[in-house]
Amino acid sequence: QVQLVESGGGLVKAGGSLRLSCGASPRGTVSSWTMAWFRQVPGKEREFLAAISRNDVTKYADSVKSRFTISRDNAKTTAYLQMYSLKPEDTAVYYCAARSVSSVYSTAPYDYWGQGTQVTVSS
């Protein structure tokens, strides 16, 4: 059973930066699975943000690709989402997800999800 735990959310002013972390277990999940970040605003559908494959291929949503960077540290079994130039419209609950399908371009659903971490960007 894969478990994902997000951290690093909080309150930040517009223009600021945050780095979200996703701790994964068991060991090897981050290095061998496709990891991704999504976000959701109440009343709206969950939005894909970024994914990274086990071969370090990355994919980004157009809305964030110039401001967000996905990465991982296999040794620490952690995936990250570095967010720059944050805007009030980035306010949402951010979720980490994992799936065994290796391609970031696949439409296969993600198998495991974290509980989410709140990011609030003030104007």
CSV table of N, CA and C in Angstrom, one decimal:
chain,number,residue,atom,x,y,z
A,1,GLN,N,0.8,-1.2,0.0
A,1,GLN,CA,0.0,0.0,0.0
A,1,GLN,C,0.9,1.2,0.0
A,2,VAL,N,0.7,2.1,-1.0
A,2,VAL,CA,1.4,3.3,-1.1
A,2,VAL,C,0.8,4.4,-0.2
A,3,GLN,N,1.6,5.1,0.5
A,3,GLN,CA,1.1,6.2,1.3
A,3,GLN,C,1.8,7.5,0.9
A,4,LEU,N,1.1,8.6,0.8
A,4,LEU,CA,1.6,9.9,0.4
A,4,LEU,C,1.2,10.9,1.4
A,5,VAL,N,2.2,11.7,1.8
A,5,VAL,CA,1.9,12.8,2.8
A,5,VAL,C,2.5,14.1,2.3
A,6,GLU,N,1.6,15.1,2.1
A,6,GLU,CA,2.0,16.4,1.6
A,6,GLU,C,2.4,17.3,2.8
A,7,SER,N,3.3,18.2,2.5
A,7,SER,CA,3.6,19.2,3.5
A,7,SER,C,4.1,20.4,2.8
A,8,GLY,N,4.2,21.6,3.5
A,8,GLY,CA,4.8,22.8,3.0
A,8,GLY,C,3.8,23.8,2.6
A,9,GLY,N,2.5,23.5,2.7
A,9,GLY,CA,1.6,24.5,2.4
A,9,GLY,C,1.5,25.6,3.4
A,10,GLY,N,0.8,26.7,3.1
A,10,GLY,CA,0.7,27.8,4.1
A,10,GLY,C,0.2,29.1,3.4
A,11,LEU,N,0.4,30.2,4.1
A,11,LEU,CA,-0.1,31.5,3.6
A,11,LEU,C,1.1,32.2,3.1
A,12,VAL,N,1.0,32.8,1.9
A,12,VAL,CA,2.1,33.5,1.3
A,12,VAL,C,1.5,34.7,0.5
A,13,LYS,N,2.3,35.8,0.4
A,13,LYS,CA,1.8,36.9,-0.3
A,13,LYS,C,2.0,36.7,-1.8
A,14,ALA,N,1.2,37.4,-2.6
A,14,ALA,CA,1.3,37.3,-4.1
A,14,ALA,C,2.7,37.7,-4.5
A,15,GLY,N,3.3,36.9,-5.4
A,15,GLY,CA,4.6,37.1,-5.8
A,15,GLY,C,5.6,36.3,-5.1
A,16,GLY,N,5.2,35.6,-4.0
A,16,GLY,CA,6.1,34.8,-3.2
A,16,GLY,C,6.2,33.4,-3.7
A,17,SER,N,7.0,32.6,-3.0
A,17,SER,CA,7.3,31.2,-3.4
A,17,SER,C,7.0,30.3,-2.3
A,18,LEU,N,6.7,29.0,-2.6
A,18,LEU,CA,6.6,28.0,-1.7
A,18,LEU,C,7.1,26.7,-2.3
A,19,ARG,N,7.6,25.8,-1.5
A,19,ARG,CA,7.9,24.5,-2.0
A,19,ARG,C,7.1,23.4,-1.2
A,20,LEU,N,6.3,22.7,-1.9
A,20,LEU,CA,5.6,21.6,-1.4
A,20,LEU,C,6.4,20.3,-1.4
A,21,SER,N,6.2,19.5,-0.4
A,21,SER,CA,6.9,18.2,-0.4
A,21,SER,C,5.8,17.1,-0.3
A,22,CYS,N,6.2,15.9,-0.9
A,22,CYS,CA,5.3,14.8,-0.8
A,22,CYS,C,6.2,13.6,-0.4
A,23,GLY,N,6.0,13.2,0.8
A,23,GLY,CA,6.7,12.0,1.3
A,23,GLY,C,6.0,10.8,1.0
A,24,ALA,N,6.7,9.8,0.4
A,24,ALA,CA,6.1,8.6,0.0
A,24,ALA,C,6.7,7.3,0.6
A,25,SER,N,5.8,6.4,0.9
A,25,SER,CA,6.2,5.1,1.3
A,25,SER,C,5.4,4.0,0.6
A,26,PRO,N,5.9,2.8,0.4
A,26,PRO,CA,7.2,2.3,0.8
A,26,PRO,C,8.3,2.9,0.0
A,27,ARG,N,9.5,2.6,0.5
A,27,ARG,CA,10.7,3.1,-0.1
A,27,ARG,C,10.7,2.6,-1.6
A,28,GLY,N,11.1,3.5,-2.5
A,28,GLY,CA,11.1,3.1,-3.9
A,28,GLY,C,9.9,3.6,-4.7
A,29,THR,N,8.9,4.1,-4.0
A,29,THR,CA,7.7,4.7,-4.7
A,29,THR,C,8.1,5.9,-5.6
A,30,VAL,N,8.8,6.8,-5.0
A,30,VAL,CA,9.2,8.0,-5.8
A,30,VAL,C,10.1,7.7,-6.9
A,31,SER,N,11.0,6.8,-6.8
A,31,SER,CA,11.9,6.5,-7.8
A,31,SER,C,11.4,5.6,-8.9
A,32,SER,N,10.3,4.9,-8.7
A,32,SER,CA,9.9,3.9,-9.7
A,32,SER,C,8.5,4.2,-10.2
A,33,TRP,N,7.7,5.1,-9.6
A,33,TRP,CA,6.4,5.5,-10.0
A,33,TRP,C,6.4,6.9,-10.6
A,34,THR,N,5.3,7.2,-11.4
A,34,THR,CA,5.1,8.5,-11.8
A,34,THR,C,4.4,9.3,-10.7
A,35,MET,N,5.0,10.4,-10.4
A,35,MET,CA,4.5,11.3,-9.3
A,35,MET,C,3.9,12.5,-9.9
A,36,ALA,N,2.9,13.0,-9.3
A,36,ALA,CA,2.2,14.2,-9.9
A,36,ALA,C,1.7,15.1,-8.8
A,37,TRP,N,1.4,16.3,-9.2
A,37,TRP,CA,0.7,17.3,-8.3
A,37,TRP,C,-0.6,17.8,-9.0
A,38,PHE,N,-1.6,17.9,-8.2
A,38,PHE,CA,-2.9,18.5,-8.6
A,38,PHE,C,-3.3,19.5,-7.6
A,39,ARG,N,-4.3,20.3,-7.9
A,39,ARG,CA,-4.9,21.2,-6.9
A,39,ARG,C,-6.4,21.2,-7.1
A,40,GLN,N,-7.1,21.7,-6.1
A,40,GLN,CA,-8.5,21.7,-6.2
A,40,GLN,C,-9.0,22.9,-5.3
A,41,VAL,N,-9.9,23.6,-5.9
A,41,VAL,CA,-10.6,24.7,-5.3
A,41,VAL,C,-12.1,24.2,-5.0
A,42,PRO,N,-12.6,24.6,-3.9
A,42,PRO,CA,-14.0,24.1,-3.6
A,42,PRO,C,-15.0,24.4,-4.7
A,43,GLY,N,-15.7,23.4,-5.1
A,43,GLY,CA,-16.7,23.6,-6.2
A,43,GLY,C,-16.2,23.5,-7.6
A,44,LYS,N,-14.9,23.2,-7.7
A,44,LYS,CA,-14.3,23.0,-9.0
A,44,LYS,C,-13.6,21.6,-9.1
A,45,GLU,N,-13.4,21.2,-10.3
A,45,GLU,CA,-12.7,19.9,-10.5
A,45,GLU,C,-11.3,20.0,-10.1
A,46,ARG,N,-10.7,18.8,-9.8
A,46,ARG,CA,-9.3,18.8,-9.5
A,46,ARG,C,-8.5,19.1,-10.7
A,47,GLU,N,-7.5,19.9,-10.6
A,47,GLU,CA,-6.7,20.4,-11.8
A,47,GLU,C,-5.3,19.8,-11.8
A,48,PHE,N,-4.9,19.2,-12.9
A,48,PHE,CA,-3.6,18.7,-13.0
A,48,PHE,C,-2.6,19.8,-13.1
A,49,LEU,N,-1.4,19.7,-12.4
A,49,LEU,CA,-0.4,20.7,-12.5
A,49,LEU,C,0.9,20.2,-13.1
A,50,ALA,N,1.4,19.1,-12.6
A,50,ALA,CA,2.7,18.6,-13.1
A,50,ALA,C,2.9,17.2,-12.8
A,51,ALA,N,3.7,16.5,-13.6
A,51,ALA,CA,4.0,15.1,-13.3
A,51,ALA,C,5.5,14.9,-13.7
A,52,ILE,N,6.1,13.9,-13.1
A,52,ILE,CA,7.4,13.4,-13.4
A,52,ILE,C,7.5,11.9,-13.4
A,53,SER,N,8.1,11.4,-14.4
A,53,SER,CA,8.1,9.9,-14.6
A,53,SER,C,9.4,9.4,-13.9
A,54,ARG,N,9.5,8.1,-13.8
A,54,ARG,CA,10.7,7.5,-13.2
A,54,ARG,C,11.9,7.7,-14.1
A,55,ASN,N,11.7,8.1,-15.3
A,55,ASN,CA,12.8,8.5,-16.2
A,55,ASN,C,13.1,10.0,-16.3
A,56,ASP,N,12.5,10.7,-15.4
A,56,ASP,CA,12.6,12.2,-15.2
A,56,ASP,C,12.0,12.9,-16.4
A,57,VAL,N,11.1,12.3,-17.1
A,57,VAL,CA,10.3,13.1,-18.1
A,57,VAL,C,9.3,13.9,-17.3
A,58,THR,N,9.1,15.2,-17.6
A,58,THR,CA,8.2,16.0,-16.9
A,58,THR,C,7.1,16.5,-17.8
A,59,LYS,N,6.0,16.8,-17.3
A,59,LYS,CA,4.8,17.4,-18.0
A,59,LYS,C,4.2,18.4,-17.1
A,60,TYR,N,3.8,19.6,-17.7
A,60,TYR,CA,3.2,20.6,-16.9
A,60,TYR,C,1.9,21.1,-17.6
A,61,ALA,N,1.0,21.6,-16.7
A,61,ALA,CA,-0.1,22.3,-17.2
A,61,ALA,C,0.3,23.7,-17.8
A,62,ASP,N,-0.3,24.1,-18.8
A,62,ASP,CA,0.1,25.4,-19.4
A,62,ASP,C,0.0,26.5,-18.4
A,63,SER,N,-0.9,26.4,-17.5
A,63,SER,CA,-1.2,27.5,-16.6
A,63,SER,C,-0.1,27.7,-15.6
A,64,VAL,N,0.8,26.7,-15.4
A,64,VAL,CA,1.8,26.8,-14.4
A,64,VAL,C,3.2,26.5,-14.9
A,65,LYS,N,3.4,26.1,-16.1
A,65,LYS,CA,4.7,25.6,-16.5
A,65,LYS,C,5.9,26.6,-16.5
A,66,SER,N,5.6,27.9,-16.5
A,66,SER,CA,6.6,28.9,-16.4
A,66,SER,C,6.9,29.3,-14.9
A,67,ARG,N,6.1,28.8,-14.0
A,67,ARG,CA,6.2,29.2,-12.6
A,67,ARG,C,6.4,28.0,-11.6
A,68,PHE,N,6.1,26.8,-12.0
A,68,PHE,CA,6.2,25.7,-11.1
A,68,PHE,C,7.2,24.7,-11.6
A,69,THR,N,7.9,24.0,-10.7
A,69,THR,CA,8.9,23.0,-11.1
A,69,THR,C,8.6,21.8,-10.2
A,70,ILE,N,8.5,20.6,-10.9
A,70,ILE,CA,8.4,19.3,-10.2
A,70,ILE,C,9.7,18.6,-10.2
A,71,SER,N,10.0,18.0,-9.1
A,71,SER,CA,11.3,17.3,-8.9
A,71,SER,C,11.1,16.2,-7.9
A,72,ARG,N,12.2,15.5,-7.7
A,72,ARG,CA,12.1,14.4,-6.7
A,72,ARG,C,13.5,14.1,-6.2
A,73,ASP,N,13.5,13.6,-5.0
A,73,ASP,CA,14.8,13.2,-4.4
A,73,ASP,C,14.6,11.7,-4.1
A,74,ASN,N,15.1,10.8,-4.9
A,74,ASN,CA,14.9,9.4,-4.7
A,74,ASN,C,15.4,8.9,-3.4
A,75,ALA,N,16.5,9.4,-3.0
A,75,ALA,CA,17.1,9.0,-1.7
A,75,ALA,C,16.3,9.3,-0.5
A,76,LYS,N,15.6,10.4,-0.6
A,76,LYS,CA,14.7,10.9,0.5
A,76,LYS,C,13.3,10.4,0.3
A,77,THR,N,13.0,9.7,-0.8
A,77,THR,CA,11.7,9.2,-1.2
A,77,THR,C,10.7,10.4,-1.1
A,78,THR,N,11.0,11.5,-1.7
A,78,THR,CA,10.2,12.7,-1.6
A,78,THR,C,10.1,13.3,-3.0
A,79,ALA,N,8.9,13.8,-3.3
A,79,ALA,CA,8.7,14.5,-4.5
A,79,ALA,C,8.4,16.0,-4.1
A,80,TYR,N,8.7,16.9,-5.0
A,80,TYR,CA,8.6,18.3,-4.6
A,80,TYR,C,7.8,19.1,-5.7
A,81,LEU,N,7.2,20.2,-5.3
A,81,LEU,CA,6.6,21.1,-6.2
A,81,LEU,C,7.1,22.5,-5.8
A,82,GLN,N,8.0,23.1,-6.5
A,82,GLN,CA,8.5,24.4,-6.3
A,82,GLN,C,7.6,25.4,-7.0
A,83,MET,N,7.1,26.3,-6.3
A,83,MET,CA,6.2,27.3,-6.9
A,83,MET,C,6.7,28.7,-6.7
A,84,TYR,N,6.8,29.4,-7.8
A,84,TYR,CA,7.3,30.8,-7.8
A,84,TYR,C,6.2,31.7,-8.3
A,85,SER,N,6.4,33.0,-8.0
A,85,SER,CA,5.5,34.1,-8.5
A,85,SER,C,4.0,33.7,-8.3
A,86,LEU,N,3.7,33.3,-7.1
A,86,LEU,CA,2.4,32.9,-6.8
A,86,LEU,C,1.4,34.0,-6.9
A,87,LYS,N,0.2,33.6,-7.3
A,87,LYS,CA,-0.9,34.5,-7.5
A,87,LYS,C,-2.1,34.1,-6.6
A,88,PRO,N,-3.0,35.1,-6.3
A,88,PRO,CA,-4.1,34.7,-5.5
A,88,PRO,C,-5.0,33.5,-6.1
A,89,GLU,N,-5.0,33.5,-7.4
A,89,GLU,CA,-5.7,32.4,-8.1
A,89,GLU,C,-5.0,31.0,-7.9
A,90,ASP,N,-3.8,31.0,-7.4
A,90,ASP,CA,-3.2,29.7,-7.0
A,90,ASP,C,-3.7,29.1,-5.7
A,91,THR,N,-4.5,29.9,-5.0
A,91,THR,CA,-5.1,29.4,-3.7
A,91,THR,C,-5.9,28.2,-4.0
A,92,ALA,N,-5.6,27.1,-3.3
A,92,ALA,CA,-6.2,25.8,-3.4
A,92,ALA,C,-5.7,24.8,-2.4
A,93,VAL,N,-6.3,23.6,-2.4
A,93,VAL,CA,-5.7,22.5,-1.7
A,93,VAL,C,-4.8,21.7,-2.8
A,94,TYR,N,-3.6,21.5,-2.4
A,94,TYR,CA,-2.7,20.8,-3.3
A,94,TYR,C,-2.5,19.4,-2.9
A,95,TYR,N,-2.6,18.5,-3.9
A,95,TYR,CA,-2.5,17.1,-3.7
A,95,TYR,C,-1.3,16.4,-4.5
A,96,CYS,N,-0.7,15.5,-3.8
A,96,CYS,CA,0.3,14.7,-4.5
A,96,CYS,C,-0.4,13.3,-4.9
A,97,ALA,N,0.1,12.8,-6.0
A,97,ALA,CA,-0.5,11.5,-6.5
A,97,ALA,C,0.6,10.7,-7.1
A,98,ALA,N,0.3,9.4,-7.1
A,98,ALA,CA,1.3,8.4,-7.7
A,98,ALA,C,0.5,7.4,-8.5
A,99,ARG,N,1.2,6.9,-9.6
A,99,ARG,CA,0.7,5.8,-10.3
A,99,ARG,C,1.8,5.0,-10.9
A,100,SER,N,1.5,3.7,-11.2
A,100,SER,CA,2.5,2.8,-11.7
A,100,SER,C,2.7,3.0,-13.2
A,101,VAL,N,1.8,3.5,-13.9
A,101,VAL,CA,1.9,3.8,-15.3
A,101,VAL,C,3.1,4.8,-15.5
A,102,SER,N,4.0,4.4,-16.4
A,102,SER,CA,5.3,5.2,-16.4
A,102,SER,C,5.2,6.5,-17.2
A,103,SER,N,4.4,6.6,-18.2
A,103,SER,CA,4.4,7.7,-19.1
A,103,SER,C,3.6,8.9,-18.4
A,104,VAL,N,4.2,10.1,-18.5
A,104,VAL,CA,3.5,11.2,-17.9
A,104,VAL,C,2.4,11.7,-18.9
A,105,TYR,N,2.4,11.1,-20.1
A,105,TYR,CA,1.4,11.5,-21.1
A,105,TYR,C,0.2,10.6,-21.1
A,106,SER,N,0.2,9.5,-20.3
A,106,SER,CA,-0.9,8.6,-20.2
A,106,SER,C,-2.1,9.3,-19.6
A,107,THR,N,-3.3,8.8,-20.0
A,107,THR,CA,-4.5,9.3,-19.3
A,107,THR,C,-5.0,8.4,-18.2
A,108,ALA,N,-4.2,7.4,-17.9
A,108,ALA,CA,-4.6,6.5,-16.8
A,108,ALA,C,-4.7,7.2,-15.5
A,109,PRO,N,-5.7,6.8,-14.7
A,109,PRO,CA,-5.9,7.5,-13.4
A,109,PRO,C,-4.7,7.2,-12.5
A,110,TYR,N,-4.6,8.1,-11.5
A,110,TYR,CA,-3.6,8.0,-10.5
A,110,TYR,C,-4.1,7.0,-9.4
A,111,ASP,N,-3.2,6.2,-8.9
A,111,ASP,CA,-3.7,5.1,-8.0
A,111,ASP,C,-3.8,5.5,-6.6
A,112,TYR,N,-2.9,6.4,-6.2
A,112,TYR,CA,-2.8,6.8,-4.8
A,112,TYR,C,-2.7,8.3,-4.7
A,113,TRP,N,-3.3,8.8,-3.6
A,113,TRP,CA,-3.4,10.3,-3.3
A,113,TRP,C,-3.1,10.6,-1.9
A,114,GLY,N,-2.5,11.8,-1.7
A,114,GLY,CA,-2.3,12.2,-0.4
A,114,GLY,C,-3.5,12.9,0.1
A,115,GLN,N,-3.4,13.5,1.4
A,115,GLN,CA,-4.6,14.1,2.0
A,115,GLN,C,-4.7,15.6,1.6
A,116,GLY,N,-3.7,16.1,1.0
A,116,GLY,CA,-3.7,17.5,0.6
A,116,GLY,C,-3.1,18.5,1.6
A,117,THR,N,-2.6,19.6,1.0
A,117,THR,CA,-2.1,20.7,1.9
A,117,THR,C,-2.6,22.0,1.3
A,118,GLN,N,-3.0,22.9,2.2
A,118,GLN,CA,-3.7,24.1,1.8
A,118,GLN,C,-2.6,25.2,1.4
A,119,VAL,N,-2.8,25.8,0.3
A,119,VAL,CA,-1.9,26.9,-0.1
A,119,VAL,C,-2.9,28.1,-0.3
A,120,THR,N,-2.6,29.2,0.4
A,120,THR,CA,-3.3,30.4,0.3
A,120,THR,C,-2.4,31.6,0.0
A,121,VAL,N,-2.8,32.2,-1.1
A,121,VAL,CA,-2.0,33.4,-1.6
A,121,VAL,C,-2.8,34.6,-1.4
A,122,SER,N,-2.3,35.5,-0.7
A,122,SER,CA,-3.0,36.8,-0.4
A,122,SER,C,-2.5,37.9,-1.4
A,123,SER,N,-3.4,38.8,-1.7
A,123,SER,CA,-3.1,39.8,-2.6
A,123,SER,C,-2.5,41.0,-2.0
